[in-house]
Tab-separated table of C-alpha atoms and ligand atoms in Angstrom:
chain	number	residue	atom	x	y	z
A	7	MET	CA	-15.770	-32.620	3.132
A	8	ASN	CA	-12.700	-31.596	1.854
A	9	LEU	CA	-11.441	-28.032	0.673
A	10	GLU	CA	-12.769	-28.368	-2.855
A	11	GLN	CA	-16.139	-29.813	-1.659
A	12	ILE	CA	-16.442	-27.031	1.149
A	13	TYR	CA	-15.734	-24.302	-1.528
A	14	LYS	CA	-18.315	-25.732	-3.973
A	15	SER	CA	-20.837	-26.317	-1.296
A	16	LYS	CA	-20.852	-22.499	-0.754
A	17	VAL	CA	-20.857	-21.289	-4.654
A	18	VAL	CA	-24.278	-19.508	-5.540
A	19	THR	CA	-25.335	-16.619	-8.124
A	20	ALA	CA	-25.500	-13.023	-7.049
A	21	ALA	CA	-29.109	-12.933	-7.031
A	22	GLN	CA	-29.230	-15.813	-4.522
A	23	ALA	CA	-26.521	-14.198	-2.316
A	24	VAL	CA	-28.150	-11.092	-2.083
A	25	GLY	CA	-31.619	-13.058	-1.069
A	26	LYS	CA	-30.049	-13.566	1.910
A	27	ILE	CA	-29.918	-10.038	3.163
A	28	LYS	CA	-32.910	-9.039	5.113
A	29	SER	CA	-34.867	-5.584	5.736
A	30	GLY	CA	-33.066	-3.758	8.601
A	31	ASN	CA	-29.612	-5.224	8.027
A	32	ARG	CA	-26.541	-3.277	8.520
A	33	ILE	CA	-24.283	-4.022	5.506
A	34	VAL	CA	-20.467	-3.272	5.372
A	35	ALA	CA	-19.531	-3.080	1.782
A	36	GLY	CA	-15.797	-3.657	0.679
A	37	HIS	CA	-13.740	-0.601	0.532
A	38	ALA	CA	-12.406	1.443	-2.309
A	39	CYS	CA	-11.149	-0.556	-5.634
A	40	GLY	CA	-12.029	-3.406	-3.599
A	41	GLU	CA	-15.673	-2.975	-3.860
A	42	PRO	CA	-17.613	-5.891	-5.009
A	43	THR	CA	-19.465	-4.339	-7.717
A	44	GLU	CA	-21.523	-7.726	-8.974
A	45	VAL	CA	-23.040	-8.389	-5.605
A	46	ILE	CA	-23.907	-4.807	-4.911
A	47	ALA	CA	-25.592	-4.609	-8.355
A	48	ALA	CA	-27.561	-7.437	-7.551
A	49	MET	CA	-28.941	-5.906	-4.353
A	50	VAL	CA	-29.801	-2.847	-5.848
A	51	ALA	CA	-31.569	-4.932	-8.568
A	52	ASN	CA	-33.479	-6.834	-5.818
A	53	CYS	CA	-34.049	-3.507	-3.810
A	54	GLU	CA	-38.115	-4.318	-3.906
A	55	ALA	CA	-37.294	-6.737	-1.321
A	56	TYR	CA	-35.886	-4.830	1.354
A	57	GLU	CA	-36.875	-2.055	3.615
A	58	ASN	CA	-34.537	-0.088	5.571
A	59	VAL	CA	-31.401	-1.711	4.806
A	60	GLU	CA	-28.137	0.511	6.039
A	61	ILE	CA	-25.303	0.082	3.648
A	62	VAL	CA	-21.926	1.241	5.536
A	63	HIS	CA	-19.108	2.525	3.175
A	64	MET	CA	-16.176	4.526	2.823
A	65	VAL	CA	-14.757	5.505	-0.441
A	66	ALA	CA	-17.372	4.366	-3.121
A	67	MET	CA	-15.724	3.955	-6.342
A	68	SER	CA	-18.884	2.834	-8.562
A	69	SER	CA	-21.854	4.895	-8.984
A	70	SER	CA	-23.701	4.122	-5.505
A	71	GLU	CA	-26.764	3.239	-7.136
A	72	TYR	CA	-28.125	2.514	-3.254
A	73	ALA	CA	-27.767	6.125	-2.523
A	74	LYS	CA	-30.021	7.288	-5.907
A	75	PRO	CA	-32.953	9.238	-5.248
A	76	GLY	CA	-35.840	6.745	-5.209
A	77	MET	CA	-33.952	4.093	-3.341
A	78	GLU	CA	-34.583	5.708	0.020
A	79	VAL	CA	-37.212	3.357	1.327
A	80	HIS	CA	-34.983	0.339	0.769
A	81	PHE	CA	-31.688	1.696	1.618
A	82	ARG	CA	-30.072	4.314	4.001
A	83	HIS	CA	-26.319	4.866	2.987
A	84	ASN	CA	-24.237	5.738	6.230
A	85	SER	CA	-20.845	7.068	4.945
A	86	LEU	CA	-17.852	7.024	6.677
A	87	PHE	CA	-15.901	8.827	4.120
A	88	VAL	CA	-18.021	11.041	1.769
A	89	GLY	CA	-16.336	10.776	-2.021
A	90	GLY	CA	-17.558	12.184	-5.522
A	91	ASN	CA	-20.003	9.867	-5.947
A	92	THR	CA	-21.653	9.999	-2.726
A	93	ARG	CA	-21.429	13.762	-2.033
A	94	GLU	CA	-24.905	14.749	-3.395
A	95	ALA	CA	-26.533	11.904	-1.383
A	96	VAL	CA	-24.901	13.345	1.927
A	97	SER	CA	-25.750	16.824	1.220
A	98	SER	CA	-29.317	16.428	0.013
A	99	GLY	CA	-30.122	14.637	3.339
A	100	ARG	CA	-30.583	10.894	1.402
A	101	ALA	CA	-27.413	9.540	3.294
A	102	ASP	CA	-25.835	10.129	6.357
A	103	PHE	CA	-22.082	10.931	7.401
A	104	THR	CA	-20.699	9.383	10.510
A	105	PRO	CA	-17.264	11.063	11.688
A	106	CYS	CA	-14.659	8.563	12.671
A	107	TYR	CA	-10.955	8.156	12.552
A	108	PHE	CA	-10.426	5.575	9.849
A	109	SER	CA	-7.985	3.863	12.459
A	110	GLU	CA	-11.085	2.994	14.688
A	111	VAL	CA	-13.633	1.881	12.381
A	112	PRO	CA	-12.871	-2.113	13.211
A	113	SER	CA	-13.430	-1.270	16.763
A	114	LEU	CA	-16.922	0.322	15.624
A	115	PHE	CA	-17.716	-2.840	13.892
A	116	LYS	CA	-17.139	-4.719	16.993
A	117	GLY	CA	-18.896	-2.017	19.315
A	118	ASN	CA	-21.313	0.739	18.203
A	119	LEU	CA	-21.992	-0.271	14.504
A	120	PRO	CA	-22.292	-4.058	14.765
A	121	VAL	CA	-22.111	-5.802	11.173
A	122	ASP	CA	-25.267	-8.153	9.928
A	123	VAL	CA	-23.667	-8.638	6.519
A	124	ALA	CA	-20.268	-8.463	5.084
A	125	LEU	CA	-19.920	-7.841	1.349
A	126	ILE	CA	-16.469	-8.097	0.199
A	127	GLN	CA	-14.400	-9.210	-2.718
A	128	VAL	CA	-11.197	-11.487	-2.411
A	129	SER	CA	-8.863	-13.729	-4.712
A	130	THR	CA	-9.457	-17.324	-5.732
A	131	PRO	CA	-8.407	-19.471	-2.607
A	132	ASP	CA	-4.872	-21.057	-2.313
A	133	GLU	CA	-3.911	-24.977	-2.103
A	134	HIS	CA	-4.871	-24.415	1.822
A	135	GLY	CA	-8.016	-22.674	1.206
A	136	TYR	CA	-6.963	-18.921	1.835
A	137	CYS	CA	-8.562	-16.229	-0.048
A	138	SER	CA	-6.767	-12.759	-0.235
A	139	PHE	CA	-8.178	-9.499	0.642
A	140	GLY	CA	-6.087	-8.263	-2.340
A	141	VAL	CA	-6.249	-4.612	-2.924
A	142	SER	CA	-8.620	-3.476	0.077
A	143	ASN	CA	-7.862	-5.209	3.698
A	144	ASP	CA	-8.357	-1.905	5.701
A	145	TYR	CA	-11.813	-2.428	7.404
A	146	THR	CA	-13.076	-4.973	4.985
A	147	LYS	CA	-11.206	-7.606	6.532
A	148	PRO	CA	-12.318	-6.660	10.389
A	149	ALA	CA	-15.944	-6.447	9.080
A	150	ALA	CA	-15.932	-9.863	7.560
A	151	GLU	CA	-14.299	-11.214	10.798
A	152	CYS	CA	-17.352	-9.830	13.032
A	153	ALA	CA	-20.067	-9.676	10.431
A	154	LYS	CA	-23.078	-12.363	11.166
A	155	LEU	CA	-23.389	-13.233	7.343
A	156	VAL	CA	-20.207	-12.961	4.846
A	157	ILE	CA	-21.036	-13.069	1.041
A	158	ALA	CA	-17.869	-12.899	-1.040
A	159	GLU	CA	-17.108	-12.116	-4.837
A	160	VAL	CA	-14.397	-14.535	-5.653
A	161	ASN	CA	-12.404	-12.871	-8.453
A	162	ASN	CA	-9.969	-14.553	-10.460
A	163	ARG	CA	-8.330	-11.159	-11.392
A	164	MET	CA	-8.208	-9.889	-7.542
A	165	PRO	CA	-4.231	-9.829	-7.038
A	166	ARG	CA	-3.103	-12.059	-4.066
A	167	THR	CA	-1.691	-9.817	-1.489
A	168	MET	CA	0.404	-10.812	1.380
A	169	GLY	CA	0.794	-9.784	5.167
A	170	ASP	CA	-2.275	-10.599	7.301
A	171	SER	CA	-4.464	-10.452	4.693
A	172	PHE	CA	-6.146	-13.777	4.069
A	173	ILE	CA	-9.869	-15.470	4.883
A	174	HIS	CA	-10.111	-18.890	4.727
A	175	VAL	CA	-13.180	-20.529	2.619
A	176	SER	CA	-14.641	-21.894	5.796
A	177	GLU	CA	-15.369	-18.312	6.987
A	178	ILE	CA	-17.495	-17.502	3.973
A	179	ASP	CA	-21.008	-18.324	3.923
A	180	TYR	CA	-22.026	-17.576	0.262
A	181	ILE	CA	-19.507	-17.282	-2.721
A	182	VAL	CA	-20.397	-15.671	-5.907
A	183	GLU	CA	-17.557	-16.335	-8.471
A	184	VAL	CA	-16.368	-13.491	-10.917
A	185	SER	CA	-14.027	-12.218	-13.107
A	186	HIS	CA	-14.089	-8.549	-13.435
A	187	GLN	CA	-11.404	-5.953	-13.830
A	188	ILE	CA	-10.439	-4.482	-10.323
A	189	ILE	CA	-11.539	-1.197	-10.361
A	190	GLU	CA	-8.770	1.192	-11.622
A	191	LEU	CA	-7.807	4.667	-10.439
A	192	GLN	CA	-5.858	6.600	-13.170
A	193	PRO	CA	-2.967	8.601	-12.340
A	194	PRO	CA	-3.981	12.124	-11.442
A	195	LYS	CA	-2.937	15.212	-13.913
A	196	ILE	CA	0.004	16.915	-12.211
A	197	GLY	CA	0.336	20.682	-13.261
A	198	ASP	CA	2.866	23.219	-12.310
A	199	VAL	CA	1.529	24.106	-8.968
A	200	GLU	CA	1.392	20.521	-7.740
A	201	LYS	CA	5.116	20.023	-9.101
A	202	ALA	CA	6.320	23.485	-7.059
A	203	ILE	CA	4.401	21.745	-4.111
A	204	GLY	CA	5.896	18.320	-4.567
A	205	GLN	CA	9.158	19.893	-4.641
A	206	HIS	CA	8.998	22.006	-1.406
A	207	CYS	CA	7.733	18.482	0.209
A	208	ALA	CA	10.635	16.708	-1.047
A	209	SER	CA	13.174	19.028	0.115
A	210	LEU	CA	11.985	17.992	3.893
A	211	ILE	CA	12.299	14.393	3.133
A	212	GLU	CA	15.856	12.806	3.982
A	213	ASP	CA	17.265	9.570	2.555
A	214	GLY	CA	16.081	6.737	4.859
A	215	SER	CA	12.725	8.224	5.681
A	216	THR	CA	9.417	6.206	5.776
A	217	LEU	CA	6.819	7.848	3.932
A	218	GLN	CA	2.652	8.000	4.338
A	219	LEU	CA	1.254	9.623	1.158
A	220	GLY	CA	-2.374	10.293	0.600
A	221	ILE	CA	-4.440	10.191	-2.522
A	222	GLY	CA	-4.201	12.449	-5.537
A	223	ALA	CA	-2.227	14.723	-7.631
A	224	ILE	CA	0.073	16.295	-4.826
A	225	PRO	CA	1.258	13.039	-3.048
A	226	ASP	CA	1.969	11.968	-6.729
A	227	ALA	CA	3.918	15.024	-7.484
A	228	VAL	CA	5.700	14.498	-4.361
A	229	LEU	CA	7.135	11.254	-5.818
A	230	LEU	CA	8.324	12.936	-8.900
A	231	PHE	CA	10.987	14.719	-6.898
A	232	LEU	CA	12.314	11.920	-4.996
A	233	ARG	CA	14.305	10.026	-7.591
A	234	ASP	CA	17.710	11.018	-6.236
A	235	LYS	CA	16.881	10.230	-2.605
A	236	LYS	CA	18.201	6.945	-0.880
A	237	ASP	CA	16.522	4.068	0.896
A	238	LEU	CA	12.945	5.285	1.392
A	239	GLY	CA	10.642	3.307	3.087
A	240	ILE	CA	6.888	3.137	2.777
A	241	HIS	CA	4.405	2.846	5.797
A	242	SER	CA	0.986	4.470	4.229
A	243	GLU	CA	-2.677	4.029	4.387
A	244	MET	CA	-2.701	3.515	0.690
A	245	ILE	CA	-0.479	3.839	-2.300
A	246	SER	CA	-0.947	4.262	-6.066
A	247	ASP	CA	1.193	3.417	-9.217
A	248	GLY	CA	3.806	6.218	-8.242
A	249	VAL	CA	5.411	4.105	-5.614
A	250	VAL	CA	5.709	1.332	-8.312
A	251	GLU	CA	8.114	3.830	-10.254
A	252	LEU	CA	10.447	4.458	-7.223
A	253	VAL	CA	10.537	0.613	-6.243
A	254	GLU	CA	11.545	0.065	-10.176
A	255	ALA	CA	14.058	3.089	-9.727
A	256	GLY	CA	15.840	1.637	-6.508
A	257	VAL	CA	14.557	4.580	-4.637
A	258	VAL	CA	11.990	2.774	-2.348
A	259	THR	CA	14.259	-0.073	-0.491
A	260	ASN	CA	12.555	-0.167	2.905
A	261	LYS	CA	15.965	-0.908	4.151
A	262	ALA	CA	16.051	2.141	6.559
A	263	LYS	CA	12.876	0.811	8.170
A	264	THR	CA	12.924	0.056	11.740
A	265	ILE	CA	9.461	-1.695	11.984
A	266	HIS	CA	8.870	-4.427	8.712
A	267	PRO	CA	12.096	-3.589	7.309
A	268	GLY	CA	12.435	-4.489	3.844
A	269	LYS	CA	8.600	-4.479	3.465
A	270	ILE	CA	6.288	-1.860	2.337
A	271	VAL	CA	3.349	-1.670	4.353
A	272	VAL	CA	-0.250	-0.461	3.335
A	273	THR	CA	-3.806	-1.061	4.067
A	274	PHE	CA	-5.316	-0.539	0.949
A	275	LEU	CA	-4.307	0.026	-2.812
A	276	MET	CA	-5.934	2.470	-5.409
A	277	GLY	CA	-4.028	2.329	-8.849
A	278	THR	CA	-4.023	0.915	-12.132
A	279	GLN	CA	-3.599	-2.830	-13.313
A	280	ARG	CA	0.208	-1.956	-13.111
A	281	LEU	CA	0.162	-1.538	-9.211
A	282	TYR	CA	-2.179	-4.719	-9.013
A	283	ASP	CA	0.411	-6.864	-10.807
A	284	PHE	CA	3.232	-5.461	-9.022
A	285	VAL	CA	1.562	-6.346	-5.573
A	286	ASN	CA	0.476	-9.697	-6.813
A	287	ASN	CA	2.140	-12.732	-4.841
A	288	ASN	CA	4.981	-9.983	-3.886
A	289	PRO	CA	6.400	-10.559	-0.491
A	290	MET	CA	7.405	-7.076	-0.510
A	291	VAL	CA	4.183	-5.730	-0.077
A	292	GLU	CA	2.383	-6.740	3.241
A	293	MET	CA	-1.358	-5.470	3.849
A	294	TYR	CA	-2.793	-5.503	7.208
A	295	PRO	CA	-5.964	-4.015	8.870
A	296	VAL	CA	-6.033	-0.366	9.370
A	297	ASP	CA	-6.545	-0.532	13.068
A	298	TYR	CA	-2.745	-1.600	13.018
A	299	VAL	CA	-1.239	0.324	9.798
A	300	ASN	CA	-3.001	3.670	10.937
A	301	ASP	CA	-2.393	3.129	14.721
A	302	PRO	CA	-0.526	6.194	15.800
A	303	THR	CA	1.686	4.302	18.228
A	304	VAL	CA	2.711	1.867	15.454
A	305	ILE	CA	3.202	4.597	12.916
A	306	MET	CA	5.561	6.461	15.358
A	307	LYS	CA	7.892	3.382	15.663
A	308	ASN	CA	9.119	3.993	12.141
A	309	SER	CA	12.144	6.198	12.111
A	310	LYS	CA	12.124	9.576	10.090
A	311	MET	CA	8.619	9.113	9.791
A	312	ILE	CA	6.899	11.470	7.232
A	313	SER	CA	3.080	12.288	6.393
A	314	ILE	CA	1.987	14.132	3.668
A	315	ASN	CA	-1.983	14.973	3.489
A	316	SER	CA	-3.738	17.645	1.870
A	317	CYS	CA	-6.799	19.858	3.399
A	318	VAL	CA	-9.253	22.416	1.922
A	319	GLN	CA	-8.377	25.370	4.390
A	320	VAL	CA	-6.017	26.531	6.880
A	321	ASP	CA	-6.874	29.370	9.344
A	322	LEU	CA	-4.249	31.731	10.663
A	323	MET	CA	-3.705	29.917	13.967
A	324	GLY	CA	-2.993	26.759	11.881
A	325	GLN	CA	-6.484	24.842	12.240
A	326	VAL	CA	-7.113	22.659	9.364
A	327	ALA	CA	-10.316	21.538	7.671
A	328	SER	CA	-9.841	19.096	5.189
A	329	GLU	CA	-13.117	17.151	5.128
A	330	SER	CA	-15.662	20.083	4.772
A	331	VAL	CA	-16.025	23.669	3.815
A	332	GLY	CA	-18.483	25.095	5.894
A	333	LEU	CA	-21.123	22.802	6.563
A	334	LYS	CA	-20.729	20.959	3.249
A	335	GLN	CA	-19.024	17.572	3.622
A	336	ILE	CA	-16.392	16.837	1.062
A	337	SER	CA	-14.543	13.842	2.302
A	338	GLY	CA	-13.546	12.639	5.778
A	339	VAL	CA	-10.785	12.882	8.113
A	340	GLY	CA	-9.706	9.097	6.681
A	341	GLY	CA	-6.497	8.283	8.162
A	342	GLN	CA	-5.136	11.951	8.191
A	343	VAL	CA	-5.054	12.778	12.071
A	344	ASP	CA	-4.010	9.052	12.413
A	345	PHE	CA	-0.514	9.679	10.474
A	346	VAL	CA	-0.318	13.411	11.537
A	347	ARG	CA	0.164	12.082	15.046
A	348	GLY	CA	2.211	8.951	14.260
A	349	SER	CA	4.542	11.225	12.434
A	350	ASN	CA	4.668	13.992	15.288
A	351	MET	CA	5.190	11.429	17.920
A	352	CYS	CA	7.888	9.728	15.890
A	353	GLU	CA	11.138	11.388	17.299
A	354	ASP	CA	12.865	12.435	13.949
A	355	GLY	CA	9.173	12.401	12.463
A	356	LYS	CA	7.497	15.347	10.298
A	357	SER	CA	3.859	15.788	9.403
A	358	ILE	CA	3.304	17.965	6.466
A	359	MET	CA	-0.072	19.377	5.089
A	360	ALA	CA	0.365	20.401	1.414
A	361	MET	CA	-2.252	21.893	-0.627
A	362	ALA	CA	-2.440	24.498	-3.373
A	363	SER	CA	-2.538	28.054	-1.811
A	364	THR	CA	-6.144	28.684	-3.777
A	365	ALA	CA	-9.096	26.891	-4.838
A	366	ALA	CA	-11.973	27.578	-7.362
A	367	LYS	CA	-9.428	28.518	-10.080
A	368	GLY	CA	-7.560	31.073	-8.033
A	369	THR	CA	-10.699	32.870	-7.020
A	370	ILE	CA	-10.358	31.550	-3.541
A	371	SER	CA	-7.634	31.383	-0.933
A	372	LYS	CA	-7.165	28.414	1.128
A	373	ILE	CA	-5.185	30.264	4.076
A	374	VAL	CA	-8.099	32.127	5.562
A	375	PRO	CA	-8.476	34.208	8.489
A	376	LEU	CA	-11.201	32.235	10.037
A	377	LEU	CA	-12.371	28.616	8.559
A	378	ALA	CA	-15.755	28.776	6.732
A	379	GLU	CA	-18.297	29.136	9.458
A	380	GLY	CA	-19.756	25.428	10.385
A	381	SER	CA	-16.439	23.803	8.952
A	382	ALA	CA	-15.033	20.771	10.952
A	383	VAL	CA	-11.761	21.085	12.405
A	384	THR	CA	-10.023	17.850	11.047
A	385	THR	CA	-6.473	18.612	12.333
A	386	GLY	CA	-5.809	20.591	15.197
A	387	ARG	CA	-3.584	23.558	15.844
A	388	ASN	CA	-1.583	21.594	18.343
A	389	ASP	CA	-1.173	18.620	15.824
A	390	VAL	CA	-0.391	20.564	12.430
A	391	ASN	CA	3.480	21.400	11.977
A	392	TYR	CA	4.593	21.670	8.419
A	393	VAL	CA	2.049	23.341	6.060
A	394	VAL	CA	3.372	23.558	2.405
A	395	THR	CA	1.750	25.451	-0.659
A	396	GLU	CA	3.377	26.373	-3.982
A	397	TYR	CA	4.807	29.566	-2.369
A	398	GLY	CA	6.969	27.422	0.411
A	399	ILE	CA	6.946	25.968	3.535
A	400	ALA	CA	5.553	27.500	6.996
A	401	GLN	CA	6.614	25.268	9.788
A	402	LEU	CA	4.361	25.981	12.972
A	403	LYS	CA	5.162	23.683	16.031
A	404	GLY	CA	7.114	25.968	18.704
A	405	LYS	CA	5.716	29.181	16.892
A	406	SER	CA	3.335	31.591	18.756
A	407	LEU	CA	0.039	32.430	17.373
A	408	LYS	CA	1.457	35.510	15.775
A	409	ASP	CA	4.505	34.003	14.108
A	410	ARG	CA	2.172	31.090	12.749
A	411	ALA	CA	-0.002	33.715	11.142
A	412	ARG	CA	3.321	35.377	9.691
A	413	ALA	CA	4.421	31.798	8.509
A	414	LEU	CA	1.147	31.055	6.867
A	415	ILE	CA	0.902	34.491	5.214
A	416	ASN	CA	4.223	34.288	3.637
A	417	ILE	CA	3.010	30.801	1.744
A	418	ALA	CA	-0.141	32.404	0.507
A	419	HIS	CA	-0.707	33.186	-2.940
A	420	PRO	CA	0.025	37.012	-3.708
A	421	ASN	CA	-3.320	37.960	-4.567
A	422	PHE	CA	-4.474	37.474	-1.233
A	423	LYS	CA	-1.518	38.535	0.925
A	424	ASN	CA	-2.565	42.141	1.378
A	425	GLU	CA	-5.878	41.157	2.810
A	426	LEU	CA	-4.422	38.613	4.889
A	427	ILE	CA	-2.009	41.148	6.231
A	428	ARG	CA	-4.974	43.517	7.238
A	429	GLU	CA	-6.574	40.867	9.384
A	430	PHE	CA	-2.829	40.139	10.943
A	431	GLN	CA	-2.654	44.012	11.779
A	432	LYS	CA	-6.336	43.867	13.062
A	433	ARG	CA	-6.041	40.892	14.960
A	434	PHE	CA	-2.449	41.336	16.948
A	435	SER	CA	-2.284	45.319	16.684
A	436	CYS	CA	0.951	45.086	15.197
A	437	GLU	CA	3.008	45.496	11.925
A	438	PHE	CA	3.339	42.319	9.821
B	511	LIG	N1	-13.532	26.400	-0.790
B	511	LIG	C1	-14.487	25.712	-1.313
B	511	LIG	N2	-14.199	24.427	-2.025
B	511	LIG	C2	-13.032	24.020	-1.896
B	511	LIG	C3	-11.932	24.743	-1.197
B	511	LIG	C4	-12.227	25.599	-0.439
B	511	LIG	N3	-11.178	26.201	0.305
B	511	LIG	N4	-10.965	23.680	-0.998
B	511	LIG	C5	-11.444	22.647	-2.065
B	511	LIG	N5	-12.734	22.908	-2.681
B	511	LIG	C6	-13.467	21.942	-3.423
B	511	LIG	C7	-12.949	21.865	-4.798
B	511	LIG	O1	-13.259	22.933	-5.568
B	511	LIG	C8	-13.383	20.348	-5.203
B	511	LIG	O2	-14.887	20.592	-5.528
B	511	LIG	P1	-15.273	19.897	-6.778
B	511	LIG	O3	-15.241	18.409	-6.532
B	511	LIG	O4	-16.691	20.182	-7.040
B	511	LIG	O5	-14.587	20.339	-7.842
B	511	LIG	C9	-13.622	19.713	-3.834
B	511	LIG	O6	-13.406	20.601	-2.643
B	511	LIG	C10	-12.408	18.731	-3.640
B	511	LIG	O7	-11.030	19.629	-3.477
B	511	LIG	P2	-9.896	19.140	-4.305
B	511	LIG	O8	-8.644	20.202	-4.457
B	511	LIG	O9	-10.176	18.663	-5.622
B	511	LIG	O10	-9.429	17.965	-3.561
B	511	LIG	P3	-8.005	16.767	-3.686
B	511	LIG	O11	-8.592	15.441	-4.452
B	511	LIG	O12	-6.834	17.574	-3.948
B	511	LIG	O13	-8.252	16.341	-2.085
B	511	LIG	C11	-8.824	16.743	0.160
B	511	LIG	C12	-8.394	17.314	-1.202
B	511	LIG	C13	-8.657	17.489	1.253
B	511	LIG	C14	-10.384	16.857	-0.027
B	511	LIG	C15	-8.326	15.209	0.382
B	511	LIG	O14	-7.306	15.264	0.529
B	511	LIG	C16	-9.105	14.560	1.865
B	511	LIG	O15	-10.206	14.125	1.444
B	511	LIG	N6	-8.328	14.626	2.528
B	511	LIG	C17	-8.650	14.272	3.891
B	511	LIG	C18	-8.481	12.603	3.962
B	511	LIG	C19	-6.988	12.387	4.006
B	511	LIG	O16	-6.206	13.357	4.174
B	511	LIG	N7	-6.610	11.059	4.161
B	511	LIG	C20	-5.430	10.429	4.496
B	511	LIG	C21	-4.773	10.136	3.297
B	511	LIG	S1	-5.758	8.994	2.135
């Protein structure tokens, strides 16, 4: 059979494809904006045919119907990163959460979490029969490589991304042809607090640095203050629209990068169609699986590697909670520790933890004497270096517990400073 015949022999409807899923299977669903929404909808519609199907997923951008009340007999969601759409299912006990570094997810699929079915979304094939993983390479490509069965939405609107980002049609078992908009993430609203944080972070970034930027308003705010920098590079778990602006402004050139010079290296993309158009067939952007991009020993090879991530609480020792408040799971570690470690291991690197000084409309301090009871420590005190709020920068590495506490209290919100100073005096039996 020639390529066209091979391709055609695999094309089925979404309903036919999900008919191949069996009770008890473990399914890995494509990540974030690469979620194969039509196949997942068909699987949910066919729920009466299944019992105890496990759905492994990280950031779920659609409504995650398989995790809704009433689906318990048919599906069990195993979340590797809780998001807004799955938080309630995990906290109510209908879904599970499995802690893991993002970088190790591919090895889990080869070991402790073997994959029966990978549900993926890819671009249309090129003349050689290769489809691109488009916006989500991360764990989606490794899952497809080790799954017993691969069901792919082939979407003519999926951008064709470069790097190690391809699957050959012969490796796909069933193809569902679709033509839908790739899920978009609209740029966040950036307020004065985020701008102040962005400005402090930008002051730590030298020309020629390579950046990792997490998701959300704070990383986007940092980008606003980088317009006068030169030759920045990107080696990041993900990027959004903000990076496109810096490329167009001539600020991100990747020229000073020590690995993959000239290239933006990334494992997934979350943005609007503007970002997806920018990456399409663009050799400047290389996508690799997450066990490469997030490997700290790869990250550290970049010169002046800067990681910028966010968190929900920091205690006076510098312990960072980013994924839970008490026992309530808010998200997951994602790539935070991978990048903190990689940038710390980089000779001239810096790891930055950036957050607003308060939560819940200013009623709660994020700098606290002790983390909330039950909180998971996401980034340990031995790993944390720069902590940034709208009130300034606390640099912790090399500082005693007492001096760390002082530095952190100095960047706390004024409404909570006196309380924190009293705690300091009690703990260290000395003046602040
Ligand atoms: N006490 C109580 N609740 C808190 C809190 C605190 N100290 N800090 C945050 N929250 C609540 C918020 O009110 C919000 O609740 P809501 O959704 O019900 O409104 C929720 O936690 C999320 O907080 P928010 O500040 O809106 O989150 P964010 O979008 O700025 O993201 C993290 C912050 C920490 C959740 C996010 O950066 C993360 O998941 N980090 C870990 C993963 C990571 O760093 N990955 C690497 C880069 S992709």
